[in-house]
Amino acid sequence: MAGRRKTTKKDVTPKRVTSYTPKSTFKLYPKSKSLSAYSAPDYSSLPPTDESARFGWAGADAAEEAYAQLAGDFPKFFIANQLNATDGKRVVLWDCAKKVLGDHIPTNYQEVGDCVSQGAANAVAYLQVVEINRLNEPEKYRPVFQPYIYGVSRVLIGNGKIRGDGSIGVWAAEGVRKYGILAADEQDVPAYSGSIARSWGKSGPPDKFVQIGKKHLIQTIAKVTTYEQVRDAIVNGYPVTVASDRGFRMNGTADRGKLWGSVYGTWNHQMCFIGVDDDPKRPGVYVINSWGPNAHGKPVDDAPPGGFWVDADVVTYMVKQNDSFAFSQFDGFPEQELDFNLI
C-alpha cells in the first residue's frame, strides 16, 4: 500500500542515510508558477479569536471511532535508519521558515470552529519550509488554504457526519493524504473567512479545486502517542498536529527563557507542534495556535507569536487521546539531519 513502509530484516541493522530522494507525490511549487494576486492577511492588531469560535474538535470518542475505520491507511510511526539520539536535542522548525521566508510564517486567525483544518494547515506549512531548506531546491513556499482541508475532512472523508462546526484530526490527516492541499494563492481561491470555511465544510470544496489539490498529496502520516515520538518527529523535521481536550490559561508564563502554557480548563481543540527542546531541567514542545498572533502573549524567545511551550508530561496527556499525527512527505519517516545553513 502506498505510504506504508514494510519492515524487513534490513531495518535491524540500518545503514546511515547520506542522501535521500523523496518518493512522495507531494509537490512543492516551482518559483516560475503563475500565481493569483494574493496578499497575506495582517492580524497583528486584532484581539484573540472570540471564545465562541475557538473550538472545533469533535472529541476523543469520535476520534477513536474514526481512526478505527481508517487505521489501515496509516503506518506505525518510526524513524527509518535512526542512528542519532534525539534526547537532549533542541530543534525548532521556525528556523527553516526564517531561512526560506526571511520571517515567521504568519499566525493563523480562525473565525469559526475550524481548528482541525488550522492545525493541519500549519503542519503542511512548516513541512514545506523544512523541505525547501533541507533539499535547497528552487521551490516556492505557498500558504495553505484552511477551508479546503476543512471541507475535505468533513465531507469527503467524514461524509457529513458532523452537524455544526468541527472535525476530527484523523479526518484531516486522511484528507491531505488522499486529496492533498490547496494553496491560498491559487487562481480563483477566495480569501479565508468563517463563512467560506462553513460553506466548504458543509458541501465540500468545489471539484475544480479538489482536482488541483490531488496534485499535492502528503504521502505519509502516522499517529503519535508519546512525548518521545513527538520529540523524534520534530527533531527529524516533521511537524505534529495535536487534537485533545487539554486547556490552558490564555496568557503564558515566562520561565527558562520561554513562554509556557499553564494547564487550565478544557479546550476541544487542534493545534500543531513545531519545536522541541528536550532540556532535562524542563523538556517541552512548542505549539502554534490559530487564534491570532496576540492570543497568548509575546514569546520570550524567538518563537512565532500566537503559541507557547508545553511541558513534556502535558504533551503525553494530549497525544494519548489518539488523534495526533506526524506529517511527512516521504514514504516512511527517514532520519534527516536538518541543516539551517543551506539558505
mmCIF file of C-alpha atoms in Angstrom:
data_model
loop_
_atom_site.group_PDB
_atom_site.id
_atom_site.type_symbol
_atom_site.label_atom_id
_atom_site.label_comp_id
_atom_site.label_asym_id
_atom_site.label_seq_id
_atom_site.Cartn_x
_atom_site.Cartn_y
_atom_site.Cartn_z
ATOM 1 C CA MET A 1 0.000 0.000 0.000
ATOM 2 C CA ALA A 2 1.311 3.436 -0.889
ATOM 3 C CA GLY A 3 2.743 5.298 2.060
ATOM 4 C CA ARG A 4 3.376 2.155 4.199
ATOM 5 C CA ARG A 5 6.950 1.044 4.733
ATOM 6 C CA LYS A 6 7.362 -2.720 5.088
ATOM 7 C CA THR A 7 9.594 -3.859 7.927
ATOM 8 C CA THR A 8 12.363 -6.141 6.702
ATOM 9 C CA LYS A 9 15.499 -7.623 8.225
ATOM 10 C CA LYS A 10 17.455 -4.755 6.688
ATOM 11 C CA ASP A 11 15.942 -2.460 9.297
ATOM 12 C CA VAL A 12 17.517 -4.415 12.151
ATOM 13 C CA THR A 13 20.966 -3.012 11.379
ATOM 14 C CA PRO A 14 20.262 0.177 9.472
ATOM 15 C CA LYS A 15 22.853 1.952 7.387
ATOM 16 C CA ARG A 16 23.357 5.660 7.729
ATOM 17 C CA VAL A 17 21.462 7.674 5.147
ATOM 18 C CA THR A 18 23.779 10.147 3.423
ATOM 19 C CA SER A 19 21.363 11.125 0.677
ATOM 20 C CA TYR A 20 17.684 10.554 0.159
ATOM 21 C CA THR A 21 15.387 11.045 -2.796
ATOM 22 C CA PRO A 22 11.778 11.784 -1.825
ATOM 23 C CA LYS A 23 9.332 9.130 -3.044
ATOM 24 C CA SER A 24 6.276 11.214 -2.331
ATOM 25 C CA THR A 25 3.612 12.568 -4.620
ATOM 26 C CA PHE A 26 3.654 15.739 -2.512
ATOM 27 C CA LYS A 27 4.843 18.512 -4.789
ATOM 28 C CA LEU A 28 6.167 21.884 -3.817
ATOM 29 C CA TYR A 29 5.575 24.769 -6.167
ATOM 30 C CA PRO A 30 8.122 25.998 -8.757
ATOM 31 C CA LYS A 31 9.054 29.634 -8.409
ATOM 32 C CA SER A 32 8.056 30.249 -12.010
ATOM 33 C CA LYS A 33 4.432 29.231 -11.443
ATOM 34 C CA SER A 34 1.910 31.964 -12.208
ATOM 35 C CA LEU A 35 0.040 32.945 -9.073
ATOM 36 C CA SER A 36 -3.102 34.886 -8.410
ATOM 37 C CA ALA A 37 -2.899 38.279 -6.723
ATOM 38 C CA TYR A 38 -2.513 37.279 -3.090
ATOM 39 C CA SER A 39 -1.597 39.232 -0.019
ATOM 40 C CA ALA A 40 -1.210 37.551 3.358
ATOM 41 C CA PRO A 41 -3.739 38.996 5.822
ATOM 42 C CA ASP A 42 -2.419 41.139 8.664
ATOM 43 C CA TYR A 43 -3.822 40.084 12.033
ATOM 44 C CA SER A 44 -1.253 41.921 14.146
ATOM 45 C CA SER A 45 -3.732 44.447 15.532
ATOM 46 C CA LEU A 46 -6.598 42.034 16.230
ATOM 47 C CA PRO A 47 -7.520 40.587 19.623
ATOM 48 C CA PRO A 48 -7.506 36.795 20.007
ATOM 49 C CA THR A 49 -10.229 34.803 18.260
ATOM 50 C CA ASP A 50 -13.522 35.191 20.091
ATOM 51 C CA GLU A 51 -14.129 32.424 22.607
ATOM 52 C CA SER A 52 -17.301 31.339 20.787
ATOM 53 C CA ALA A 53 -15.241 30.456 17.693
ATOM 54 C CA ARG A 54 -12.162 28.840 19.231
ATOM 55 C CA PHE A 55 -13.013 25.179 19.493
ATOM 56 C CA GLY A 56 -13.996 22.577 16.929
ATOM 57 C CA TRP A 57 -12.547 19.165 17.753
ATOM 58 C CA ALA A 58 -15.252 16.505 17.941
ATOM 59 C CA GLY A 59 -13.628 14.727 20.891
ATOM 60 C CA ALA A 60 -11.740 11.570 21.814
ATOM 61 C CA ASP A 61 -14.642 9.152 21.351
ATOM 62 C CA ALA A 62 -15.373 10.402 17.834
ATOM 63 C CA ALA A 63 -11.658 10.344 17.020
ATOM 64 C CA GLU A 64 -11.286 6.758 18.251
ATOM 65 C CA GLU A 65 -14.219 5.618 16.123
ATOM 66 C CA ALA A 66 -12.923 7.460 13.057
ATOM 67 C CA TYR A 67 -9.392 6.115 13.426
ATOM 68 C CA ALA A 68 -10.682 2.543 13.756
ATOM 69 C CA GLN A 69 -12.248 2.914 10.326
ATOM 70 C CA LEU A 70 -9.134 4.449 8.731
ATOM 71 C CA ALA A 71 -6.281 2.805 10.664
ATOM 72 C CA GLY A 72 -5.270 0.638 7.719
ATOM 73 C CA ASP A 73 -4.300 3.756 5.770
ATOM 74 C CA PHE A 74 -1.700 4.860 8.339
ATOM 75 C CA PRO A 75 1.691 3.249 9.009
ATOM 76 C CA LYS A 76 3.032 2.921 12.506
ATOM 77 C CA PHE A 77 5.284 5.795 13.469
ATOM 78 C CA PHE A 78 9.001 5.091 13.231
ATOM 79 C CA ILE A 79 12.147 6.910 12.161
ATOM 80 C CA ALA A 80 13.778 4.793 9.461
ATOM 81 C CA ASN A 81 17.530 4.271 9.891
ATOM 82 C CA GLN A 82 17.516 6.147 13.204
ATOM 83 C CA LEU A 83 21.095 6.258 14.467
ATOM 84 C CA ASN A 84 21.364 9.605 16.232
ATOM 85 C CA ALA A 85 19.776 10.018 19.657
ATOM 86 C CA THR A 86 17.098 12.692 19.904
ATOM 87 C CA ASP A 87 17.096 13.091 23.673
ATOM 88 C CA GLY A 88 18.562 16.376 24.815
ATOM 89 C CA LYS A 89 18.098 17.963 21.378
ATOM 90 C CA ARG A 90 16.589 21.359 20.582
ATOM 91 C CA VAL A 91 15.103 21.718 17.095
ATOM 92 C CA VAL A 92 12.617 24.440 16.131
ATOM 93 C CA LEU A 93 11.094 24.320 12.674
ATOM 94 C CA TRP A 94 10.633 28.077 12.510
ATOM 95 C CA ASP A 95 14.377 28.318 11.882
ATOM 96 C CA CYS A 96 13.595 26.863 8.449
ATOM 97 C CA ALA A 97 10.816 29.409 7.955
ATOM 98 C CA LYS A 98 13.216 32.247 8.685
ATOM 99 C CA LYS A 99 15.757 30.837 6.220
ATOM 100 C CA VAL A 100 13.186 30.354 3.458
ATOM 101 C CA LEU A 101 10.861 33.333 4.036
ATOM 102 C CA GLY A 102 13.054 35.739 5.989
ATOM 103 C CA ASP A 103 10.496 35.795 8.802
ATOM 104 C CA HIS A 104 7.992 33.654 10.672
ATOM 105 C CA ILE A 105 5.097 32.008 8.883
ATOM 106 C CA PRO A 106 2.096 34.272 9.647
ATOM 107 C CA THR A 107 -0.017 33.045 12.548
ATOM 108 C CA ASN A 108 -3.488 31.872 11.522
ATOM 109 C CA TYR A 109 -6.624 33.593 12.785
ATOM 110 C CA GLN A 110 -9.623 31.278 12.809
ATOM 111 C CA GLU A 111 -13.120 32.757 12.695
ATOM 112 C CA VAL A 112 -15.219 29.642 13.375
ATOM 113 C CA GLY A 113 -14.695 26.195 14.883
ATOM 114 C CA ASP A 114 -12.409 25.038 12.064
ATOM 115 C CA CYS A 115 -9.384 24.490 14.319
ATOM 116 C CA VAL A 116 -8.732 20.996 12.949
ATOM 117 C CA SER A 117 -8.055 22.418 9.498
ATOM 118 C CA GLN A 118 -5.988 25.230 11.009
ATOM 119 C CA GLY A 119 -3.702 22.794 12.822
ATOM 120 C CA ALA A 120 -3.305 20.632 9.726
ATOM 121 C CA ALA A 121 -2.594 23.693 7.571
ATOM 122 C CA ASN A 122 0.146 24.715 9.989
ATOM 123 C CA ALA A 123 1.682 21.240 9.760
ATOM 124 C CA VAL A 124 1.784 21.451 5.957
ATOM 125 C CA ALA A 125 3.168 24.996 6.055
ATOM 126 C CA TYR A 126 6.092 24.015 8.266
ATOM 127 C CA LEU A 127 6.604 20.822 6.280
ATOM 128 C CA GLN A 128 7.084 22.966 3.188
ATOM 129 C CA VAL A 129 9.778 25.207 4.655
ATOM 130 C CA VAL A 130 11.650 22.244 6.140
ATOM 131 C CA GLU A 131 11.662 20.527 2.764
ATOM 132 C CA ILE A 132 12.749 23.639 0.872
ATOM 133 C CA ASN A 133 15.520 24.336 3.383
ATOM 134 C CA ARG A 134 16.720 20.733 3.641
ATOM 135 C CA LEU A 135 16.904 19.999 -0.080
ATOM 136 C CA ASN A 136 17.787 23.542 -1.156
ATOM 137 C CA GLU A 137 15.609 23.153 -4.247
ATOM 138 C CA PRO A 138 14.246 26.079 -6.328
ATOM 139 C CA GLU A 139 10.740 25.797 -4.922
ATOM 140 C CA LYS A 140 8.384 28.491 -3.701
ATOM 141 C CA TYR A 141 6.575 28.383 -0.392
ATOM 142 C CA ARG A 142 2.837 28.926 -0.770
ATOM 143 C CA PRO A 143 0.323 29.430 2.057
ATOM 144 C CA VAL A 144 -2.179 26.649 2.698
ATOM 145 C CA PHE A 145 -5.913 27.327 2.327
ATOM 146 C CA GLN A 146 -7.532 26.026 5.512
ATOM 147 C CA PRO A 147 -11.170 25.761 4.272
ATOM 148 C CA TYR A 148 -10.051 23.226 1.674
ATOM 149 C CA ILE A 149 -8.789 20.912 4.417
ATOM 150 C CA TYR A 150 -11.910 21.625 6.454
ATOM 151 C CA GLY A 151 -14.233 20.686 3.589
ATOM 152 C CA VAL A 152 -12.243 17.632 2.589
ATOM 153 C CA SER A 153 -12.105 16.355 6.165
ATOM 154 C CA ARG A 154 -15.784 16.852 6.953
ATOM 155 C CA VAL A 155 -17.366 15.954 3.608
ATOM 156 C CA LEU A 156 -15.051 13.782 1.503
ATOM 157 C CA ILE A 157 -13.661 11.819 4.460
ATOM 158 C CA GLY A 158 -16.227 12.318 7.246
ATOM 159 C CA ASN A 159 -19.239 12.011 4.913
ATOM 160 C CA GLY A 160 -21.071 14.887 6.580
ATOM 161 C CA LYS A 161 -21.467 13.142 9.932
ATOM 162 C CA ILE A 162 -20.880 16.284 11.997
ATOM 163 C CA ARG A 163 -23.552 18.977 12.179
ATOM 164 C CA GLY A 164 -22.423 22.426 13.115
ATOM 165 C CA ASP A 165 -18.758 23.358 13.342
ATOM 166 C CA GLY A 166 -15.971 20.857 13.949
ATOM 167 C CA SER A 167 -13.947 17.992 12.583
ATOM 168 C CA ILE A 168 -11.519 15.253 13.658
ATOM 169 C CA GLY A 169 -7.745 15.172 13.380
ATOM 170 C CA VAL A 170 -7.643 11.817 11.618
ATOM 171 C CA TRP A 171 -10.141 13.048 9.008
ATOM 172 C CA ALA A 172 -7.876 15.984 8.202
ATOM 173 C CA ALA A 173 -4.830 13.697 8.101
ATOM 174 C CA GLU A 174 -6.564 11.283 5.749
ATOM 175 C CA GLY A 175 -7.865 14.215 3.729
ATOM 176 C CA VAL A 176 -4.454 15.710 2.933
ATOM 177 C CA ARG A 177 -3.077 12.219 2.302
ATOM 178 C CA LYS A 178 -5.837 11.406 -0.186
ATOM 179 C CA TYR A 179 -6.895 14.803 -1.567
ATOM 180 C CA GLY A 180 -3.818 16.914 -0.908
ATOM 181 C CA ILE A 181 -3.714 20.607 -0.182
ATOM 182 C CA LEU A 182 -4.787 23.780 -1.958
ATOM 183 C CA ALA A 183 -2.621 26.897 -1.943
ATOM 184 C CA ALA A 184 -4.318 30.073 -0.753
ATOM 185 C CA ASP A 185 -2.808 31.970 -3.684
ATOM 186 C CA GLU A 186 -4.125 29.558 -6.330
ATOM 187 C CA GLN A 187 -6.157 31.248 -9.043
ATOM 188 C CA ASP A 188 -9.799 31.903 -8.024
ATOM 189 C CA VAL A 189 -9.350 30.753 -4.420
ATOM 190 C CA PRO A 190 -11.350 33.121 -2.174
ATOM 191 C CA ALA A 191 -9.877 34.811 0.871
ATOM 192 C CA TYR A 192 -10.181 32.874 4.118
ATOM 193 C CA SER A 193 -13.287 33.603 6.139
ATOM 194 C CA GLY A 194 -15.504 31.795 8.587
ATOM 195 C CA SER A 195 -18.339 31.798 6.057
ATOM 196 C CA ILE A 196 -16.181 30.127 3.394
ATOM 197 C CA ALA A 197 -14.993 27.548 5.925
ATOM 198 C CA ARG A 198 -18.577 26.717 6.865
ATOM 199 C CA SER A 199 -19.725 26.614 3.243
ATOM 200 C CA TRP A 200 -16.967 24.249 2.155
ATOM 201 C CA GLY A 201 -17.341 22.334 5.416
ATOM 202 C CA LYS A 202 -20.978 21.679 4.553
ATOM 203 C CA SER A 203 -20.784 20.963 0.822
ATOM 204 C CA GLY A 204 -17.106 20.167 0.279
ATOM 205 C CA PRO A 205 -14.602 22.161 -1.786
ATOM 206 C CA PRO A 206 -15.519 22.883 -5.439
ATOM 207 C CA ASP A 207 -14.426 19.990 -7.628
ATOM 208 C CA LYS A 208 -12.010 22.115 -9.671
ATOM 209 C CA PHE A 209 -10.042 22.789 -6.507
ATOM 210 C CA VAL A 210 -10.121 19.129 -5.486
ATOM 211 C CA GLN A 211 -8.503 18.264 -8.817
ATOM 212 C CA ILE A 212 -5.754 20.793 -8.102
ATOM 213 C CA GLY A 213 -5.333 19.636 -4.517
ATOM 214 C CA LYS A 214 -4.884 15.991 -5.566
ATOM 215 C CA LYS A 215 -1.681 17.003 -7.331
ATOM 216 C CA HIS A 216 -0.164 17.951 -3.968
ATOM 217 C CA LEU A 217 -0.574 14.987 -1.624
ATOM 218 C CA ILE A 218 1.084 14.486 1.737
ATOM 219 C CA GLN A 219 2.311 10.956 1.251
ATOM 220 C CA THR A 220 2.926 9.611 4.740
ATOM 221 C CA ILE A 221 1.234 10.461 8.020
ATOM 222 C CA ALA A 222 1.469 8.457 11.241
ATOM 223 C CA LYS A 223 -0.228 8.662 14.628
ATOM 224 C CA VAL A 224 1.948 9.582 17.609
ATOM 225 C CA THR A 225 1.004 8.742 21.191
ATOM 226 C CA THR A 226 4.001 9.705 23.363
ATOM 227 C CA TYR A 227 6.158 12.754 24.040
ATOM 228 C CA GLU A 228 9.159 10.760 22.819
ATOM 229 C CA GLN A 229 7.529 10.156 19.448
ATOM 230 C CA VAL A 230 6.661 13.847 19.143
ATOM 231 C CA ARG A 231 10.262 14.720 20.018
ATOM 232 C CA ASP A 232 11.640 12.245 17.465
ATOM 233 C CA ALA A 233 9.334 13.576 14.761
ATOM 234 C CA ILE A 234 10.241 17.239 15.267
ATOM 235 C CA VAL A 235 13.979 16.604 15.625
ATOM 236 C CA ASN A 236 13.805 14.966 12.198
ATOM 237 C CA GLY A 237 11.804 17.836 10.700
ATOM 238 C CA TYR A 238 8.256 16.505 10.895
ATOM 239 C CA PRO A 239 5.543 18.757 12.424
ATOM 240 C CA VAL A 240 2.829 17.113 14.520
ATOM 241 C CA THR A 241 -0.856 18.000 14.691
ATOM 242 C CA VAL A 242 -2.310 17.623 18.176
ATOM 243 C CA ALA A 243 -6.012 17.333 18.982
ATOM 244 C CA SER A 244 -7.110 16.977 22.590
ATOM 245 C CA ASP A 245 -9.296 18.374 25.368
ATOM 246 C CA ARG A 246 -6.342 19.863 27.272
ATOM 247 C CA GLY A 247 -6.945 23.516 28.064
ATOM 248 C CA PHE A 248 -4.515 26.255 29.065
ATOM 249 C CA ARG A 249 -4.643 29.736 30.517
ATOM 250 C CA MET A 250 -4.714 32.295 27.735
ATOM 251 C CA ASN A 251 -1.543 34.087 28.806
ATOM 252 C CA GLY A 252 1.676 32.139 29.085
ATOM 253 C CA THR A 253 4.202 32.296 31.934
ATOM 254 C CA ALA A 254 7.891 33.032 31.361
ATOM 255 C CA ASP A 255 10.433 30.516 32.658
ATOM 256 C CA ARG A 256 13.912 29.463 31.497
ATOM 257 C CA GLY A 257 13.779 31.820 28.547
ATOM 258 C CA LYS A 258 10.479 30.501 27.182
ATOM 259 C CA LEU A 259 6.761 31.336 27.351
ATOM 260 C CA TRP A 260 4.992 28.323 28.895
ATOM 261 C CA GLY A 261 1.332 27.390 28.798
ATOM 262 C CA SER A 262 -0.303 26.718 32.165
ATOM 263 C CA VAL A 263 -2.820 23.876 32.234
ATOM 264 C CA TYR A 264 -6.342 25.123 32.913
ATOM 265 C CA GLY A 265 -9.817 24.017 31.880
ATOM 266 C CA THR A 266 -10.856 22.205 28.725
ATOM 267 C CA TRP A 267 -10.180 23.001 25.073
ATOM 268 C CA ASN A 268 -11.671 20.635 22.484
ATOM 269 C CA HIS A 269 -9.141 21.868 20.019
ATOM 270 C CA GLN A 270 -6.464 21.044 17.443
ATOM 271 C CA MET A 271 -3.114 22.852 17.216
ATOM 272 C CA CYS A 272 0.334 21.970 15.839
ATOM 273 C CA PHE A 273 3.672 21.129 17.483
ATOM 274 C CA ILE A 274 6.558 22.803 15.641
ATOM 275 C CA GLY A 275 9.503 22.883 18.050
ATOM 276 C CA VAL A 276 11.087 20.781 20.776
ATOM 277 C CA ASP A 277 13.647 21.448 23.482
ATOM 278 C CA ASP A 278 14.448 18.268 25.407
ATOM 279 C CA ASP A 279 16.155 20.199 28.195
ATOM 280 C CA PRO A 280 16.448 17.757 31.111
ATOM 281 C CA LYS A 281 15.526 20.553 33.529
ATOM 282 C CA ARG A 282 12.239 21.250 31.741
ATOM 283 C CA PRO A 283 11.626 19.355 28.487
ATOM 284 C CA GLY A 284 8.836 20.600 26.282
ATOM 285 C CA VAL A 285 7.350 21.231 22.867
ATOM 286 C CA TYR A 286 6.244 24.487 21.242
ATOM 287 C CA VAL A 287 2.664 24.516 19.986
ATOM 288 C CA ILE A 288 1.421 27.061 17.462
ATOM 289 C CA ASN A 289 -2.231 28.005 17.829
ATOM 290 C CA SER A 290 -4.664 29.583 15.352
ATOM 291 C CA TRP A 291 -6.218 32.391 17.391
ATOM 292 C CA GLY A 292 -4.024 35.145 16.011
ATOM 293 C CA PRO A 293 -0.573 36.447 16.970
ATOM 294 C CA ASN A 294 -1.846 38.180 20.124
ATOM 295 C CA ALA A 295 -3.522 35.178 21.714
ATOM 296 C CA HIS A 296 -1.021 34.111 24.377
ATOM 297 C CA GLY A 297 1.357 36.971 24.983
ATOM 298 C CA LYS A 298 4.665 37.890 23.390
ATOM 299 C CA PRO A 299 7.138 34.990 23.144
ATOM 300 C CA VAL A 300 10.158 35.291 25.402
ATOM 301 C CA ASP A 301 12.418 33.529 22.892
ATOM 302 C CA ASP A 302 12.443 33.711 19.091
ATOM 303 C CA ALA A 303 9.315 31.563 18.671
ATOM 304 C CA PRO A 304 6.475 32.707 16.384
ATOM 305 C CA PRO A 305 3.715 34.662 18.151
ATOM 306 C CA GLY A 306 0.423 33.002 18.968
ATOM 307 C CA GLY A 307 1.812 29.886 20.630
ATOM 308 C CA PHE A 308 3.513 28.643 23.802
ATOM 309 C CA TRP A 309 5.698 25.865 25.179
ATOM 310 C CA VAL A 310 4.038 22.759 26.631
ATOM 311 C CA ASP A 311 5.651 20.553 29.277
ATOM 312 C CA ALA A 312 6.542 17.006 28.239
ATOM 313 C CA ASP A 313 4.087 15.327 30.599
ATOM 314 C CA VAL A 314 1.276 17.522 29.276
ATOM 315 C CA VAL A 315 2.280 16.648 25.712
ATOM 316 C CA THR A 316 1.931 12.987 26.626
ATOM 317 C CA TYR A 317 -1.543 13.596 28.065
ATOM 318 C CA MET A 318 -2.578 15.359 24.852
ATOM 319 C CA VAL A 319 -1.313 12.803 22.355
ATOM 320 C CA LYS A 320 -2.620 9.890 24.439
ATOM 321 C CA GLN A 321 -6.070 10.960 23.243
ATOM 322 C CA ASN A 322 -5.140 9.241 19.980
ATOM 323 C CA ASP A 323 -5.770 12.000 17.456
ATOM 324 C CA SER A 324 -2.296 13.460 16.878
ATOM 325 C CA PHE A 325 -0.256 12.912 13.712
ATOM 326 C CA ALA A 326 3.266 13.430 12.394
ATOM 327 C CA PHE A 327 3.311 14.711 8.797
ATOM 328 C CA SER A 328 5.950 13.637 6.275
ATOM 329 C CA GLN A 329 6.257 13.905 2.517
ATOM 330 C CA PHE A 330 8.317 10.727 2.378
ATOM 331 C CA ASP A 331 7.428 7.053 2.088
ATOM 332 C CA GLY A 332 8.207 6.410 5.744
ATOM 333 C CA PHE A 333 9.964 8.774 8.137
ATOM 334 C CA PRO A 334 13.692 8.698 7.230
ATOM 335 C CA GLU A 335 16.221 10.166 9.607
ATOM 336 C CA GLN A 336 17.356 13.544 8.346
ATOM 337 C CA GLU A 337 19.823 15.992 9.831
ATOM 338 C CA LEU A 338 18.443 19.499 9.484
ATOM 339 C CA ASP A 339 20.944 21.954 8.044
ATOM 340 C CA PHE A 340 19.805 25.512 8.778
ATOM 341 C CA ASN A 341 22.754 26.946 6.826
ATOM 342 C CA LEU A 342 21.607 25.801 3.386
ATOM 343 C CA ILE A 343 19.899 29.077 2.510
#
